[in-house]
Structures are given as structure tokens and as C-alpha cells.
Coordinates of C-alpha atoms and ligand atoms in Angstrom, one line a residue:
X294 CA -122.2 -36.5 -263.7
X295 CA -120.0 -33.5 -264.2
X296 CA -116.3 -34.2 -264.8
X297 CA -113.2 -31.9 -265.0
X298 CA -110.4 -32.4 -267.4
X299 CA -107.1 -30.5 -267.3
X300 CA -105.0 -29.6 -270.3
X301 CA -102.9 -26.8 -271.7
X302 CA -104.5 -23.3 -272.0
X303 CA -103.9 -23.0 -275.7
X304 CA -106.2 -20.2 -276.9
X305 CA -107.9 -17.7 -274.7
X306 CA -111.6 -17.5 -274.0
X307 CA -114.5 -19.5 -272.8
X308 CA -116.9 -21.6 -274.9
X309 CA -120.0 -23.4 -273.8
X310 CA -121.5 -25.8 -276.3
X311 CA -122.2 -29.5 -277.0
X312 CA -119.3 -31.8 -277.9
X313 CA -118.7 -33.0 -281.4
X314 CA -116.3 -35.9 -281.5
X315 CA -114.1 -36.0 -284.5
X316 CA -112.5 -39.4 -284.1
X317 CA -111.5 -41.3 -287.2
X318 CA -111.7 -45.0 -288.0
X319 CA -108.9 -47.2 -287.1
X320 CA -105.9 -46.7 -289.4
X321 CA -103.5 -49.0 -287.6
X322 CA -101.5 -51.4 -289.8
X323 CA -99.6 -54.5 -289.0
X324 CA -96.3 -55.6 -290.5
X325 CA -97.1 -57.7 -293.5
X326 CA -95.2 -59.0 -296.5
X327 CA -96.4 -59.2 -300.1
X328 CA -95.7 -61.6 -302.9
X329 CA -96.8 -59.2 -305.6
X330 CA -94.5 -56.2 -305.3
X331 CA -95.7 -54.6 -308.6
X332 CA -99.3 -54.7 -307.4
X333 CA -98.3 -52.9 -304.1
X334 CA -96.4 -50.2 -306.0
X335 CA -99.4 -49.7 -308.2
X336 CA -101.6 -49.3 -305.1
X337 CA -99.1 -46.8 -303.7
X338 CA -99.3 -44.8 -307.0
X339 CA -103.1 -44.9 -306.7
X340 CA -103.1 -43.6 -303.1
X341 CA -100.7 -40.8 -303.9
X342 CA -102.9 -39.7 -306.9
X343 CA -106.1 -39.8 -304.9
X344 CA -104.5 -38.0 -301.9
X345 CA -103.3 -35.3 -304.1
X346 CA -106.7 -34.8 -305.7
X347 CA -108.3 -34.6 -302.3
X348 CA -105.7 -32.1 -301.0
X349 CA -106.2 -29.9 -304.1
X350 CA -109.9 -29.6 -303.2
X351 CA -109.1 -29.0 -299.5
X352 CA -106.6 -26.4 -300.5
X353 CA -109.2 -24.4 -302.4
X354 CA -111.6 -24.6 -299.5
X355 CA -108.9 -23.6 -297.0
X356 CA -108.0 -20.6 -299.1
X357 CA -111.6 -19.4 -299.4
X358 CA -112.5 -20.0 -295.8
X359 CA -109.4 -19.3 -293.9
X360 CA -107.1 -17.4 -296.1
X361 CA -103.6 -17.8 -297.4
X362 CA -102.0 -19.1 -294.2
X363 CA -104.3 -22.2 -294.1
X364 CA -103.7 -22.8 -297.8
X365 CA -100.0 -22.7 -297.2
X366 CA -100.3 -25.4 -294.6
X367 CA -102.0 -27.6 -297.2
X368 CA -99.3 -26.7 -299.6
X369 CA -96.7 -28.2 -297.3
X370 CA -98.5 -31.5 -297.6
X371 CA -98.9 -31.2 -301.3
X372 CA -95.2 -30.5 -301.6
X373 CA -94.5 -33.6 -299.5
X374 CA -96.7 -35.7 -301.7
X375 CA -95.1 -34.3 -304.8
X376 CA -91.6 -34.9 -303.6
X377 CA -90.3 -37.9 -305.5
X378 CA -88.0 -38.8 -302.7
X379 CA -90.9 -39.6 -300.4
X380 CA -92.5 -41.9 -303.0
X381 CA -89.2 -43.6 -303.7
X382 CA -88.4 -44.2 -300.1
X383 CA -91.7 -46.0 -299.6
X384 CA -91.3 -47.8 -302.9
X385 CA -87.9 -49.0 -301.9
X386 CA -89.3 -50.7 -298.8
X387 CA -91.8 -52.5 -300.9
X388 CA -89.2 -53.6 -303.4
X389 CA -86.4 -54.5 -301.1
X390 CA -88.2 -55.7 -298.0
X391 CA -91.3 -56.9 -299.7
X392 CA -93.5 -55.0 -297.3
X393 CA -97.1 -54.2 -298.2
X394 CA -97.7 -50.6 -299.3
X395 CA -99.5 -49.9 -296.0
X396 CA -96.6 -51.1 -293.9
X397 CA -94.1 -49.3 -296.0
X398 CA -96.0 -46.0 -295.6
X399 CA -96.1 -46.6 -291.8
X400 CA -92.4 -47.3 -291.6
X401 CA -91.4 -44.2 -293.5
X402 CA -93.8 -42.1 -291.4
X403 CA -92.3 -43.4 -288.2
X404 CA -88.8 -42.7 -289.5
X405 CA -89.6 -39.1 -290.2
X406 CA -91.6 -38.5 -287.0
X407 CA -88.7 -39.8 -285.1
X408 CA -86.5 -37.1 -286.6
X409 CA -89.1 -34.3 -286.4
X410 CA -90.9 -34.9 -283.2
X411 CA -87.9 -34.9 -280.9
X412 CA -87.7 -31.2 -281.6
X413 CA -91.0 -30.6 -279.9
X414 CA -90.6 -26.9 -279.3
X415 CA -89.6 -26.1 -282.8
X416 CA -92.4 -24.7 -284.8
X417 CA -91.0 -25.6 -288.2
X418 CA -90.2 -29.2 -287.4
X419 CA -93.5 -29.6 -285.6
X420 CA -95.2 -28.3 -288.7
X421 CA -93.4 -30.9 -290.8
X422 CA -94.2 -33.6 -288.3
X423 CA -97.9 -32.6 -288.5
X424 CA -97.8 -32.5 -292.3
X425 CA -96.1 -36.0 -292.4
X426 CA -98.8 -37.5 -290.1
X427 CA -101.6 -35.9 -292.1
X428 CA -100.1 -37.1 -295.4
X429 CA -99.5 -40.7 -294.1
X430 CA -103.1 -40.8 -292.7
X431 CA -104.5 -39.8 -296.1
X432 CA -102.4 -42.4 -297.9
X433 CA -103.4 -45.1 -295.5
X434 CA -107.1 -44.2 -295.7
X435 CA -106.9 -44.9 -299.4
X436 CA -104.8 -48.0 -299.1
X437 CA -107.2 -49.4 -296.4
X438 CA -110.3 -48.0 -298.0
X439 CA -111.3 -46.3 -294.7
X440 CA -112.9 -42.9 -294.7
X441 CA -111.2 -40.2 -292.7
X442 CA -113.4 -38.2 -290.3
X443 CA -115.2 -35.6 -292.2
X444 CA -115.2 -32.2 -290.5
X445 CA -117.6 -30.9 -293.1
X446 CA -120.4 -33.0 -291.5
X447 CA -120.5 -30.7 -288.5
X448 CA -123.7 -28.7 -289.2
X449 CA -124.4 -27.1 -285.8
X450 CA -122.5 -25.0 -283.3
X451 CA -120.3 -27.3 -281.2
X452 CA -117.0 -27.9 -279.5
X453 CA -114.7 -30.2 -281.5
X454 CA -113.2 -33.0 -279.5
X455 CA -110.4 -34.9 -281.2
X456 CA -107.2 -36.7 -280.6
X457 CA -105.6 -33.9 -282.6
X458 CA -106.8 -31.7 -285.3
X459 CA -105.0 -31.8 -288.6
X460 CA -104.4 -28.8 -290.7
X461 CA -106.7 -30.3 -293.3
X462 CA -109.4 -30.8 -290.7
X463 CA -109.2 -27.1 -289.8
X464 CA -109.3 -26.2 -293.4
X465 CA -112.6 -28.0 -293.9
X466 CA -114.6 -26.8 -290.8
X467 CA -117.3 -24.3 -291.3
X468 CA -115.8 -21.8 -288.9
X469 CA -119.2 -20.5 -287.8
X470 CA -120.0 -23.9 -286.4
X471 CA -116.9 -24.3 -284.3
X472 CA -117.2 -22.9 -280.8
X473 CA -114.0 -24.3 -279.3
X474 CA -111.5 -27.1 -279.4
X475 CA -110.4 -29.8 -277.1
X476 CA -107.7 -32.3 -278.0
X477 CA -105.9 -35.2 -276.5
X478 CA -102.4 -34.2 -277.8
X479 CA -100.7 -31.0 -278.9
X480 CA -98.8 -28.1 -277.4
X481 CA -98.7 -24.3 -277.5
X482 CA -97.0 -24.4 -280.9
X483 CA -99.1 -27.1 -282.6
X484 CA -100.6 -26.1 -285.9
X485 CA -104.2 -26.2 -284.6
X486 CA -103.3 -24.2 -281.5
X487 CA -101.9 -21.4 -283.5
X488 CA -104.9 -21.6 -285.8
X489 CA -107.4 -21.5 -282.9
X490 CA -105.6 -18.4 -281.6
X491 CA -105.8 -16.8 -285.0
X492 CA -109.5 -17.5 -285.2
X493 CA -110.0 -16.6 -281.5
X494 CA -111.4 -20.0 -280.7
X495 CA -111.1 -21.0 -277.0
X496 CA -108.9 -24.2 -277.0
X497 CA -107.6 -26.6 -274.4
X498 CA -105.0 -29.1 -275.8
X499 CA -103.0 -31.9 -274.4
X500 CA -105.7 -33.3 -272.2
X501 CA -104.4 -36.9 -272.6
X502 CA -107.7 -38.7 -273.0
X503 CA -110.6 -36.2 -273.6
X504 CA -111.8 -38.3 -276.6
X505 CA -112.3 -41.3 -274.2
X506 CA -114.0 -39.3 -271.5
X507 CA -116.3 -37.2 -273.6
X508 CA -119.3 -38.4 -275.6
X509 CA -120.9 -36.8 -278.6
X510 CA -123.5 -34.3 -277.4
X511 CA -122.1 -33.9 -273.8
X512 CA -122.4 -30.3 -272.7
X513 CA -118.9 -28.8 -272.4
X514 CA -117.3 -25.7 -270.9
X515 CA -113.9 -25.0 -272.5
X516 CA -111.9 -22.7 -270.3
X517 CA -109.1 -21.7 -272.6
X518 CA -107.8 -19.2 -270.0
X519 CA -106.9 -21.8 -267.4
X520 CA -106.7 -25.0 -269.5
X521 CA -109.8 -26.7 -268.1
X522 CA -112.7 -28.6 -269.6
X523 CA -115.9 -29.2 -267.7
X524 CA -118.0 -32.1 -269.0
X525 CA -121.7 -31.9 -268.2
X526 CA -121.3 -29.0 -265.7
X527 CA -123.6 -28.3 -262.8
X528 CA -126.0 -25.3 -262.9
X529 CA -123.6 -23.5 -260.5
X530 CA -120.6 -24.1 -262.7
X531 CA -122.6 -22.9 -265.8
X532 CA -123.6 -19.7 -264.1
X533 CA -120.0 -19.1 -262.9
X534 CA -118.6 -19.6 -266.4
X535 CA -121.3 -17.6 -268.1
X536 CA -120.2 -14.7 -265.9
X537 CA -116.5 -15.3 -266.7
X538 CA -117.3 -15.6 -270.4
X539 CA -119.1 -12.2 -270.2
X540 CA -116.2 -10.6 -268.5
X541 CA -113.7 -12.0 -270.9
X542 CA -115.8 -10.8 -273.9
X543 CA -116.0 -7.3 -272.4
X544 CA -112.3 -7.3 -271.7
X545 CA -111.5 -8.4 -275.3
X546 CA -113.9 -5.8 -276.7
X547 CA -112.1 -3.1 -274.7
X548 CA -108.7 -4.3 -275.9
X549 CA -109.8 -3.5 -279.4
X550 CA -109.9 0.2 -278.6
X551 CA -106.2 -0.1 -277.6
X552 CA -105.1 -1.1 -281.0
X553 CA -104.0 2.3 -282.1
X554 CA -102.8 3.5 -278.8
X555 CA -99.3 3.7 -277.4
X556 CA -98.4 1.5 -274.4
X557 CA -98.1 4.0 -271.5
X558 CA -98.2 2.9 -267.8
X559 CA -100.4 4.5 -265.2
X560 CA -97.4 6.6 -264.1
X561 CA -96.7 7.8 -267.7
X562 CA -93.8 5.5 -268.7
X563 CA -93.8 4.4 -272.3
X564 CA -93.1 0.8 -273.1
X565 CA -92.9 -0.6 -276.6
X566 CA -95.1 -3.6 -277.2
X567 CA -93.9 -5.2 -280.4
X568 CA -94.6 -8.4 -282.4
X569 CA -92.5 -11.4 -283.1
X570 CA -92.8 -12.4 -286.8
X571 CA -91.6 -15.4 -288.7
X572 CA -93.6 -15.2 -291.9
X573 CA -95.2 -12.5 -294.0
X574 CA -98.6 -13.5 -292.5
X575 CA -97.3 -12.5 -289.1
X576 CA -96.7 -9.1 -290.5
X577 CA -100.5 -8.7 -291.1
X578 CA -101.2 -10.1 -287.6
X579 CA -98.8 -7.6 -286.1
X580 CA -100.5 -4.7 -287.9
X581 CA -104.0 -5.9 -287.0
X582 CA -103.0 -6.2 -283.3
X583 CA -101.5 -2.8 -283.1
X584 CA -97.9 -3.8 -282.7
X585 CA -95.5 -0.8 -282.1
X586 CA -92.8 -2.5 -284.1
X587 CA -91.4 -6.0 -284.9
X588 CA -89.1 -6.8 -282.0
X589 CA -88.0 -10.1 -283.5
X590 CA -88.0 -11.0 -287.2
X591 CA -87.1 -14.6 -287.4
X592 CA -85.5 -14.9 -290.8
X593 CA -85.5 -18.7 -290.9
X594 CA -88.7 -18.8 -293.0
X595 CA -86.7 -17.7 -296.0
X596 CA -84.5 -20.8 -295.7
X597 CA -87.1 -23.4 -294.9
X598 CA -88.1 -26.0 -297.5
X599 CA -85.6 -24.7 -299.9
X600 CA -83.2 -26.7 -302.0
X601 CA -80.7 -23.9 -302.0
X602 CA -79.8 -20.8 -300.1
X603 CA -82.2 -17.9 -300.8
X604 CA -80.8 -15.3 -303.2
X605 CA -79.8 -11.9 -301.8
X606 CA -82.5 -10.3 -304.0
X607 CA -85.2 -12.6 -302.7
X608 CA -84.2 -11.8 -299.1
X609 CA -84.0 -8.1 -299.9
X610 CA -87.6 -8.2 -301.2
X611 CA -88.9 -9.8 -298.0
X612 CA -87.0 -7.5 -295.6
X613 CA -88.1 -4.5 -297.7
X614 CA -91.7 -5.6 -297.3
X615 CA -91.4 -5.8 -293.5
X616 CA -89.7 -2.4 -293.1
X617 CA -91.9 -0.6 -295.6
X618 CA -95.1 -2.0 -294.1
X619 CA -94.0 -1.1 -290.6
X620 CA -92.9 2.3 -291.9
X621 CA -91.6 4.5 -289.1
X622 CA -91.9 1.6 -286.6
X623 CA -88.8 -0.4 -286.0
X624 CA -88.2 -3.9 -287.4
X625 CA -85.5 -5.8 -285.6
X626 CA -84.2 -8.4 -288.0
X627 CA -82.2 -11.3 -286.6
X628 CA -79.7 -13.1 -288.8
X629 CA -80.2 -16.7 -289.5
X630 CA -80.6 -18.7 -286.3
X631 CA -79.9 -22.2 -287.6
X632 CA -78.9 -25.2 -285.6
X633 CA -79.9 -26.4 -282.1
X634 CA -83.6 -27.0 -282.4
X635 CA -83.7 -25.5 -285.9
X636 CA -82.1 -28.2 -288.1
X637 CA -84.3 -28.0 -291.2
X638 CA -83.6 -28.1 -294.8
X639 CA -80.9 -27.2 -297.0
X640 CA -77.7 -27.3 -294.9
X641 CA -76.7 -30.7 -293.7
X642 CA -75.5 -29.8 -290.2
X643 CA -73.1 -32.2 -288.6
X644 CA -74.6 -34.7 -286.2
X645 CA -73.8 -33.5 -282.7
X646 CA -74.2 -35.0 -279.2
X647 CA -75.4 -31.6 -277.9
X648 CA -76.8 -29.6 -280.8
X649 CA -78.1 -26.9 -278.4
X650 CA -74.5 -26.4 -277.2
X651 CA -73.1 -27.0 -280.7
X652 CA -72.6 -25.4 -284.1
X653 CA -75.6 -23.0 -284.2
X654 CA -76.8 -19.5 -285.0
X655 CA -74.0 -16.9 -285.1
X656 CA -71.4 -19.7 -284.8
X657 CA -72.5 -20.9 -288.2
X658 CA -72.8 -17.4 -289.5
X659 CA -69.2 -16.6 -288.7
X660 CA -67.9 -19.9 -290.0
X661 CA -69.9 -19.6 -293.2
X662 CA -69.7 -16.1 -294.5
X663 CA -71.4 -17.3 -297.7
X664 CA -74.6 -17.4 -295.6
X665 CA -74.1 -14.4 -293.4
X666 CA -72.8 -11.9 -295.9
X667 CA -75.6 -12.0 -298.5
X668 CA -78.1 -11.9 -295.6
X669 CA -76.5 -8.8 -294.2
X670 CA -76.3 -7.2 -297.6
X671 CA -80.0 -7.8 -298.2
X672 CA -80.9 -6.3 -294.8
X673 CA -78.7 -3.3 -295.4
X674 CA -80.3 -2.6 -298.8
X675 CA -83.7 -2.9 -297.2
X676 CA -82.8 -0.4 -294.4
X677 CA -83.6 2.7 -296.5
X678 CA -87.3 1.7 -296.8
X679 CA -88.1 2.1 -293.1
X680 CA -86.5 1.7 -289.7
X681 CA -84.4 -1.4 -289.5
X682 CA -82.3 -2.8 -286.7
X683 CA -80.1 -5.8 -287.0
X684 CA -79.2 -8.4 -284.4
X685 CA -77.1 -11.5 -284.1
X686 CA -78.4 -14.6 -282.3
X687 CA -76.6 -16.7 -279.6
X688 CA -73.6 -14.5 -279.2
X689 CA -71.5 -15.8 -276.4
X690 CA -68.3 -13.7 -276.4
X691 CA -67.4 -10.1 -277.2
X692 CA -65.1 -11.4 -280.0
X693 CA -68.1 -13.0 -281.7
X694 CA -70.1 -9.8 -281.6
X695 CA -67.1 -7.8 -282.9
X696 CA -66.5 -10.2 -285.7
X697 CA -70.2 -10.2 -286.8
X698 CA -70.3 -6.4 -286.6
X699 CA -67.1 -6.1 -288.6
X700 CA -68.7 -8.2 -291.4
X701 CA -71.7 -6.0 -291.3
X702 CA -69.6 -2.8 -291.5
X703 CA -67.6 -4.4 -294.3
X704 CA -70.7 -5.2 -296.4
X705 CA -72.0 -1.7 -295.7
X706 CA -68.8 -0.2 -297.0
X707 CA -69.0 -2.4 -300.1
X708 CA -72.5 -1.4 -300.8
X709 CA -71.8 2.3 -300.5
X710 CA -68.8 1.9 -302.8
X711 CA -71.1 0.2 -305.3
X712 CA -73.4 3.2 -305.0
X713 CA -76.2 1.4 -303.2
X714 CA -77.9 3.4 -300.5
X715 CA -77.9 2.2 -296.9
X716 CA -79.5 3.9 -294.0
X717 CA -77.0 5.6 -291.7
X718 CA -78.9 5.1 -288.4
X719 CA -79.2 1.3 -288.3
X720 CA -79.0 0.0 -284.7
X721 CA -76.9 -3.1 -284.3
X722 CA -77.6 -5.3 -281.3
X723 CA -77.7 -8.9 -280.2
X724 CA -79.9 -11.5 -278.6
X725 CA -79.0 -12.1 -275.0
X726 CA -79.4 -15.9 -274.6
X727 CA -76.2 -17.1 -273.1
X728 CA -75.4 -16.7 -269.4
X729 CA -71.8 -15.7 -270.2
X730 CA -73.2 -12.5 -271.8
X731 CA -75.4 -11.7 -268.8
X732 CA -72.3 -12.0 -266.6
X733 CA -70.4 -9.5 -268.9
X734 CA -73.4 -7.4 -269.7
X735 CA -71.7 -4.2 -268.5
X736 CA -68.9 -4.7 -271.0
X737 CA -71.1 -5.9 -273.9
X738 CA -73.3 -2.9 -273.3
X739 CA -70.4 -0.7 -274.4
X740 CA -70.3 -2.4 -277.8
X741 CA -74.0 -3.0 -278.7
X742 CA -76.8 -0.6 -279.5
X743 CA -79.3 -2.8 -277.7
X744 CA -79.9 -6.3 -276.2
X745 CA -83.0 -8.4 -276.9
X746 CA -83.4 -11.0 -274.2
X747 CA -84.2 -14.4 -275.7
X748 CA -85.7 -15.9 -272.6
X749 CA -86.5 -19.2 -274.3
X750 CA -82.9 -20.0 -274.7
X751 CA -81.6 -18.0 -271.8
X752 CA -83.7 -20.0 -269.4
X753 CA -82.7 -23.3 -270.9
X754 CA -79.0 -22.4 -270.5
X755 CA -79.5 -21.0 -267.0
X756 CA -81.1 -24.2 -265.7
X757 CA -79.1 -26.5 -268.0
X758 CA -82.5 -27.9 -269.1
X759 CA -83.3 -28.6 -272.7
X760 CA -86.3 -26.4 -273.6
X761 CA -87.9 -29.1 -275.7
X762 CA -87.6 -32.0 -273.2
X763 CA -90.8 -32.7 -271.4
X764 CA -89.0 -34.6 -268.6
X765 CA -87.1 -31.6 -267.5
X766 CA -89.7 -29.0 -268.3
X767 CA -90.3 -28.4 -264.6
X768 CA -87.0 -26.6 -264.6
X769 CA -88.3 -24.1 -267.2
X770 CA -89.5 -21.4 -264.9
X771 CA -89.9 -17.9 -266.3
X772 CA -90.7 -16.4 -262.8
X773 CA -87.7 -18.1 -261.1
X774 CA -85.6 -15.5 -259.1
X775 CA -82.6 -16.7 -261.0
X776 CA -84.2 -15.5 -264.3
X777 CA -85.4 -12.3 -262.7
X778 CA -81.9 -11.5 -261.3
X779 CA -80.3 -12.2 -264.6
X780 CA -82.8 -10.0 -266.4
X781 CA -82.4 -7.2 -263.9
X782 CA -78.6 -7.3 -264.2
X783 CA -78.8 -7.0 -267.9
X784 CA -81.3 -4.1 -267.9
X785 CA -79.2 -2.2 -265.3
X786 CA -76.0 -2.8 -267.2
X787 CA -77.5 -1.6 -270.5
X788 CA -79.2 1.4 -269.0
X789 CA -75.9 2.5 -267.4
X790 CA -74.5 2.8 -270.9
X791 CA -77.7 4.4 -272.3
X792 CA -78.7 1.4 -274.3
X793 CA -82.2 -0.1 -274.5
X794 CA -83.3 -3.7 -273.7
X795 CA -86.0 -5.7 -275.2
X796 CA -87.3 -9.2 -274.6
X797 CA -88.5 -11.4 -277.4
X798 CA -88.8 -14.9 -275.7
X799 CA -92.2 -16.2 -274.6
X800 CA -91.7 -14.6 -271.2
X801 CA -92.4 -11.2 -272.7
X802 CA -96.0 -12.2 -273.4
X803 CA -96.6 -13.8 -270.0
X804 CA -98.9 -11.5 -268.0
X805 CA -97.5 -12.7 -264.7
X806 CA -94.1 -11.5 -265.7
X807 CA -95.3 -8.1 -267.0
X808 CA -95.4 -6.2 -263.7
X809 CA -91.9 -7.5 -262.9
X810 CA -90.4 -6.6 -266.2
X811 CA -92.0 -3.2 -266.2
X812 CA -90.7 -2.4 -262.8
X813 CA -87.2 -3.6 -263.7
X814 CA -87.3 -1.1 -266.7
X815 CA -87.5 -3.4 -269.7
X816 CA -87.9 -1.1 -272.7
X817 CA -89.5 -3.3 -275.3
X818 CA -91.8 -6.4 -275.0
X819 CA -91.9 -8.4 -278.2
X820 CA -94.4 -11.3 -278.4
X821 CA -96.8 -13.3 -280.5
X822 CA -99.2 -10.7 -281.9
X823 CA -102.3 -12.1 -280.3
X824 CA -100.9 -11.3 -276.8
X825 CA -100.2 -7.6 -277.6
X826 CA -103.5 -6.0 -276.6
X827 CA -103.8 -8.1 -273.5
X828 CA -100.3 -7.0 -272.3
X829 CA -100.9 -3.4 -273.4
X830 CA -104.1 -3.3 -271.4
X831 CA -102.3 -4.6 -268.4
X832 CA -99.3 -2.2 -268.7
X833 CA -101.7 0.7 -268.9
X834 CA -103.3 -0.2 -265.6
X835 CA -100.0 -0.6 -263.7
X836 CA -97.8 1.9 -262.0
X837 CA -94.1 1.1 -262.3
X838 CA -93.2 3.1 -259.1
X839 CA -95.7 1.3 -257.0
X840 CA -94.4 -2.1 -258.3
X841 CA -90.9 -1.5 -256.9
X842 CA -91.5 -3.3 -253.6
X843 CA -92.9 -6.2 -255.6
X844 CA -89.6 -6.5 -257.6
X845 CA -87.5 -6.3 -254.5
X846 CA -89.4 -9.1 -252.8
X847 CA -89.4 -11.2 -256.0
X848 CA -85.6 -10.8 -256.4
X849 CA -85.2 -12.0 -252.8
X850 CA -87.6 -14.9 -253.2
X851 CA -86.3 -18.4 -253.2
X852 CA -88.6 -20.1 -255.6
X853 CA -90.8 -19.4 -258.7
X854 CA -94.1 -20.3 -257.0
X855 CA -93.2 -17.8 -254.3
X856 CA -92.8 -15.1 -257.0
X857 CA -96.1 -16.1 -258.6
X858 CA -97.9 -15.7 -255.3
X859 CA -96.3 -12.3 -254.7
X860 CA -97.3 -11.1 -258.2
X861 CA -100.9 -12.2 -257.7
X862 CA -101.0 -10.6 -254.3
X863 CA -99.7 -7.3 -255.6
X864 CA -101.7 -7.2 -258.8
X865 CA -105.2 -8.5 -258.0
X866 CA -106.1 -8.3 -261.8
X867 CA -103.7 -11.3 -262.3
X868 CA -105.3 -13.6 -259.7
X869 CA -106.9 -15.6 -262.5
X870 CA -103.8 -15.8 -264.7
Ligands
LIG992 C1 -85.4 -17.1 -277.5 O1 -84.5 -17.9 -277.4 O2 -86.0 -16.6 -276.5 C2 -85.8 -16.6 -278.8 C3 -86.7 -15.6 -279.0 O3 -85.3 -17.2 -279.9 P1 -85.8 -18.6 -280.5 O4 -87.1 -18.9 -279.8 O5 -86.1 -18.3 -282.0 O6 -84.7 -19.5 -280.3
LIG993 MG1 -83.3 -18.4 -279.1

């Protein structure tokens, strides 16, 4: 009988193929004590050594099959395994509490997951949580002498169905055999979701219980556009989806031709469609997807997994690479956006009851010039190699912006006095993420060169709803009239002062928001690279003038679903989005 499962549309496209269940043996462990602590520590040593050997092999495969990014993911696990602190922490539990090695591993895993997983919209911490789980699984498989599921065994074209897919699983697949992915858990920023987008594999994640409902060999349709999985579909369903798959493939092929084109609407208005980047790999993706610039360079990657602050020269080299590769296209570099959801690594941030409302981003930068100043110097030095703009995150008041800008000007003066060249046309702007700024946008617009709307944070602050808390995620509504009114207010205020406005939150890559943002006059859309061609194709079809009545009605609407309905009515191309 055919069955429908719902999940999250994680990676675009439609796949039709048999299921291949990748479900491992039971690795659950019980609390147990030992009377031979030395023996347990020896076993722990053994499992660390074997895990490391295995990961070295997987790393090589990952590098050959999937490139540097996949290898780096395995590196994170190797670094964890090689970190004496992790080993010592587990060993301590064996020696002090007399736990078995298995139970000690489990305890330490739980401890870290508790810290990492509560930040479930934060890519870095999610990556660390995934790495921790993968490492613990591998250690336990050796301690329990249980084999992990072996993705290499897949020898025919199939859709992988798994509880979740670990980075090391991904690294071992023969990518020609994988048609799509379905998982029980996971979100839009999980490692395998990102990987499936990079490999253009249709994926539906977070189905809850797909591994229980699907059997090996069941015929599946994975609809990664709408987040649906059809198990053993009917002939009619198959026919419908074959048509959809054909249309999607044709659309995708046509997007390829847009790679080197500018983004101009049907009525001749140019919009800049740029990429968000947070690593050097993203730079390659941005180029491959025809980005017209980097609208948000998240510089946090330079600070992750480091035992000390990155040197100015190291930062300079990274920024220089971005601006020189993008050449005459603009790179908007954001100063360190630490705190809130991004609490990794080298700086022990104070425990706070409300970290999202606490000591974060530019607040840290202003309080700790030893962080902000070298970063700004590195950016300024890189500015002569291309077109660099600089922006500050989470600014809430005009004084904050002025203080940050004054530090920038001061560093520029110093560099010039030292005889170091600095570009003289660097635009200086800010993220618009705090409602107080939206209220004062007219006055801020007199001081900044541009705004970049950080819709992810702006929406959480508008609705007073933590962006990472699943219980209140119903309040996170990009198409809500309150968001649209705020965005409109900001764009109008900036334009009145002759300044440009970009958007670099997820909303910028949401096709349902595109007609509204275009009609309101947003100048730059910055998004995950794999959305660029889709959005460009859409913008090229739309006429901003004809969309004006849509915007008026959307701004007068009372709810987000009302706006969604209006958009679908006005733009029939979006009825399936
Ligand atoms: C945002 O808040 O929309 C944004 C782009 O910043 P981040 O997601 O890095 O907080
Ligand atoms: Mg933000």
C-alpha cells in the first residue's frame, strides 16, 4: 500500500528509486561499573587507536570522492579524537566513578551534546555535535565489537534511508549510487543536508520515523521540493512525479545558462544576487553559482576551533583571497559575530540567562578592542586587492555604530601613517537585526553607507521568539506583515538618503519572499549559493511595477498565511513553492 511521509524539504529535486536502509546495530549502553579500572583504560586506548586508523582511511576516501570540504569534516573528528582533553575526560570517569569505558564514553558524549545541541540553528555547534556523535559511535562500536553500518556496501542506485547520515557515512558512499536521502532527524543546516545540496541530491530530512515505515527495496519517491516521501506509490503518483521531475530537471538545466548573467527583472531593474560565505569552500560555490558578489562574509570561521585569536596576518590572507577572487565584485565582510548562538571556542563568554540579548557581536567588539582592531586592520589591508565593504553585526544604537566606525577610521589612519595602502572607497555599513534600528532607520541612514538586513535575527527580535527553539518556531514567519512592514520602512528610509539595502538572512533566498522584496526595492539579495540561480531565474521573470498591488495588499494583510496566498495568486510560478 502506498504511504506518504512528511519532512523538511532539505535539498531540491525529485528522486525515484528503491530504498536502501542504512540502520546500524544497537549501540545502546547501560550504566555499569568495573572492578578493573586499568583494563577499562586500556580498552579505551584501543578504541581511540582503532577509531583513528579508520578515520584516516575514510578521510582519504572523502578527499578523493568528495573533495576538501568532506575531508575537513572528517578532520574535525580526527581533531576531537586527538584532543587529549577528550580522552582524559573519559578516563577520569573510569578512574573516579569506576564506570566501564562504554558508559564513560556515553556520559561524556551526553555532556557535550547537551551543550552543543541546544544551539540548534547554529551551524558550527551543530557540526561539533554531529562530530561528537560520530566519534562516540565509532568508539562504542569498537568497545562493543559491533560493526557500524557500511555505506560502501551500497552497490546499486538507491535512496538512502537512515536515522541520520553521519559525515563519515557521506564520505564513504559511492556518489553515483545515491539517488536521494531520507532521514528521521536533521534540519536545514545539518551536515548531510548541506552535503546533499552541494551534491544536488534530493533530500527530505526530519521525517521522524522513516526508518520504521520504510523497508529495504520499497520503491520511493523523494520530493525534496515539498518535503514529501511517497512509499510504494501508485501508478498515477509515479506518472505525476515523473512529469514533475522532468520539469525540475529542465528548469535546473535552464538555470545553468543564467550563471554568467546579471539579474535584471522583466522591467529592466537590476538586482544584485550575491552569496553568503563562511568558509573558503563557499567562495568556490559562490563562483560556480554565478554570485554577483559576497553579500555576507561570516568571519567566524577564522576563530573556530582555535586555541588563540587568529593573527592579523592570517586574517589578512583570508580576506585578501576573498576580495581578489571576487575581483571587481563586492565582498561585504562582517566583523566577528560572536555570542548569542555562536559561543564556540577560544573566548570563554560569561554564562548569561539570555545570551541572544546579551554580550554579543559588536557589543563584544567594542568592549574588546584587542579583537576588533586587528580584524579591522586585516580587512583594511585586504581592501586594495578588490572591492571590499565592511559591516558591523547587531548594532542597536547610533553611538555603537559611531564608535565602531571611529575605531575603523583610527586603524585606517594608523595604517596610512605606517605607509600601508588602504582602498579609499570602502563602504561601511551595518547589519540591520535589531528593531530599534528599524525604528530609527531614517537617522541611521544618514550615517551608514548601506544596511544589510539580517532577517534571521531581526525576525527573532520582532516576535520575541528564539530562532533556535522548536517550541516557538511557529512565530518565525518570514512572510508576516510585521516583517514586511519593517523591511519596507528600512528600504524607504535608506533610499531617501541615497543608500542601498541588502538582505543576507535566509529570507533573501526564499522564493515566496522574492516578489515582495523586489517590489519594495531591495537592492541586494544575499543567500546560500545553491539558491542563487533559482532566485535569479525568478527575478528575471517578474516585473517590479506589476508587483506593486501585491505589496500593498501584503502590507495590509493580517497574517503570514494570507500573504503566502496572495503571493501564490499573483505569481502562478510560485504555486508549488
Ligand atoms: C541574520 O541574522 O539574518 C544573519 C544573516 O546573521 P547570522 O545568521 O549569522 O546571525
Ligand atoms: Mg544575525
